[in-house]
Coordinates of C-alpha atoms in Angstrom, one line a residue:
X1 CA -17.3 80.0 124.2
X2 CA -21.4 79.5 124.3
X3 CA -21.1 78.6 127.9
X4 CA -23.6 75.5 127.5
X5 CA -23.8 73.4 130.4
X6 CA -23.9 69.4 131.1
X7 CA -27.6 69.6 130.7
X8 CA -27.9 71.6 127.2
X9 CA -25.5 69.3 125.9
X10 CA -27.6 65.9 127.2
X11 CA -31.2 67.7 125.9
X12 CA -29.1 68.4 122.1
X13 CA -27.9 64.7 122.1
X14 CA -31.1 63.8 123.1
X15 CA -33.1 65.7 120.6
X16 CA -30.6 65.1 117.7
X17 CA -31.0 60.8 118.7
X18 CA -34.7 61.5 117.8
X19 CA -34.3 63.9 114.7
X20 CA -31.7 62.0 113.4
X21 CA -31.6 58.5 114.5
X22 CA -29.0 56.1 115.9
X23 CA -27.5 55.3 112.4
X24 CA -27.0 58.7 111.2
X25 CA -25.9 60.5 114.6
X26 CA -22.3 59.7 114.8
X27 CA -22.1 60.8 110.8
X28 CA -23.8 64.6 111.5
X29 CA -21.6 65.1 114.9
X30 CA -18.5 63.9 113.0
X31 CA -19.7 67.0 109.9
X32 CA -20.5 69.4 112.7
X33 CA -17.2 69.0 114.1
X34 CA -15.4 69.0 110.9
X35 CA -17.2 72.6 110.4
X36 CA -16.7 73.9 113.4
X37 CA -12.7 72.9 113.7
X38 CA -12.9 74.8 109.9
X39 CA -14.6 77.7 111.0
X40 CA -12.0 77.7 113.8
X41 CA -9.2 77.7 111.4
X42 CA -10.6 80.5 109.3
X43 CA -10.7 82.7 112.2
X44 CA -7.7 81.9 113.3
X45 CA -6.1 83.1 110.0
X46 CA -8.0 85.9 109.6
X47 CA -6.9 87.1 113.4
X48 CA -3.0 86.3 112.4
X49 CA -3.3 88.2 109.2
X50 CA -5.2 91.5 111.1
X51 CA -2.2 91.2 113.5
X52 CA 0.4 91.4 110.8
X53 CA -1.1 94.1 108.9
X54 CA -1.4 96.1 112.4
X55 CA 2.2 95.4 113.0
X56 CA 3.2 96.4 109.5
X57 CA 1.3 99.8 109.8
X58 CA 3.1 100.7 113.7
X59 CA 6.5 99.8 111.5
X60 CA 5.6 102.4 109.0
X61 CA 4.8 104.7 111.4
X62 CA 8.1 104.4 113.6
X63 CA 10.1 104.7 110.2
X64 CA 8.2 108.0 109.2
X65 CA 9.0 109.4 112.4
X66 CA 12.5 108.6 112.9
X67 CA 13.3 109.5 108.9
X68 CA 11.4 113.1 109.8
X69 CA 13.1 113.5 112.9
X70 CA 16.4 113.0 110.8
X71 CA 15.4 114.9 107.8
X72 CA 14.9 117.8 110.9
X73 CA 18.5 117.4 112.6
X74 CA 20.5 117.5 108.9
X75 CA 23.3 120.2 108.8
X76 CA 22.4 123.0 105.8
X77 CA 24.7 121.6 103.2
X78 CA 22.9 118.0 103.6
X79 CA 19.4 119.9 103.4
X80 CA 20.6 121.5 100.4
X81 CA 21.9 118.1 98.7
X82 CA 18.4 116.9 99.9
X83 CA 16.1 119.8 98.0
X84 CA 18.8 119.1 94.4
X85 CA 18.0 115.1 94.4
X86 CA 14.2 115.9 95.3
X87 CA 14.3 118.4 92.1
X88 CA 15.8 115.7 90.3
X89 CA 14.1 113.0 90.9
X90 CA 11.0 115.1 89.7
X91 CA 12.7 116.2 86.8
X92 CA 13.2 112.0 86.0
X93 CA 9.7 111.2 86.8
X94 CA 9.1 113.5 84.1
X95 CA 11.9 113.1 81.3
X96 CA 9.2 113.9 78.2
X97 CA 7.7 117.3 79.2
X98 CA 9.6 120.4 77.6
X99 CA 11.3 122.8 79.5
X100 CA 9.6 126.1 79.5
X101 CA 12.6 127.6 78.3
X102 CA 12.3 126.8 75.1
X103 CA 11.9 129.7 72.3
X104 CA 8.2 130.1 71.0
X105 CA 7.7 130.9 67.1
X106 CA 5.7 133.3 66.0
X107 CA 2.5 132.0 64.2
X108 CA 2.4 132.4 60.4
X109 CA 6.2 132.8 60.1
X110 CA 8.4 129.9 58.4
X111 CA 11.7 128.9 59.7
X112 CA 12.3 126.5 56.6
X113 CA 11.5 129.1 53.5
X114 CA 14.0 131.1 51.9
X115 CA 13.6 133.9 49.6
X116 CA 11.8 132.8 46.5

């Protein structure tokens, strides 16, 4: 990993014996390793999570091929039942807009009056 020989390893134990002492040496390698096998851990998640979001994206990808290539081979009357359920499945995403074919009443005349 940081490709640190026999050596490095002897002059860090050595240096850290000084810096630290012989009664609180054992206590800060024990909290370095602890870190470092949590830091491991994280990565380690964070690469299996990357991998199953990757594979997740290919899967969509093979499905939105192999439904197009479908939607291509269909015979005309299945392509024609295909275009009614898209037109009505807009027509239920919208169920409270008005139909333009509604009649439109004149401004300033009344429906409700009669002749008074």
């Amino acid at each position: 990993m940081f490709d640190i020989g026999f050596w490095e390893l002897l002059l860090i134990a050595i240096v850290g014996l000084l810096v630290l002492g012989p009664e609180r040496l054992p206590s800060a390698i024990r909290g370095f390793q602890r870190t470092l096998s949590g830091i491991k851990q994280y990565s380690q998640k964070v690469q299996n999570e990357l991998d199953h979001e990757l594979r997740i994206k290919e899967l969509h990808e093979h499905l939105k091929q192999a439904e197009s290539q479908d939607l291509e081979n269909l015979s005309p009357e299945l392509q024609r039942s295909l275009v009614e359920l898209r037109s009505a499945a807009e027509e239920v995403q919208r169920p409270y807009s008005k139909p333009d074919s509604e009649p439109k009443e004149k401004p300033g005349t009344d429906v409700g009056k009669g002749n008074e």
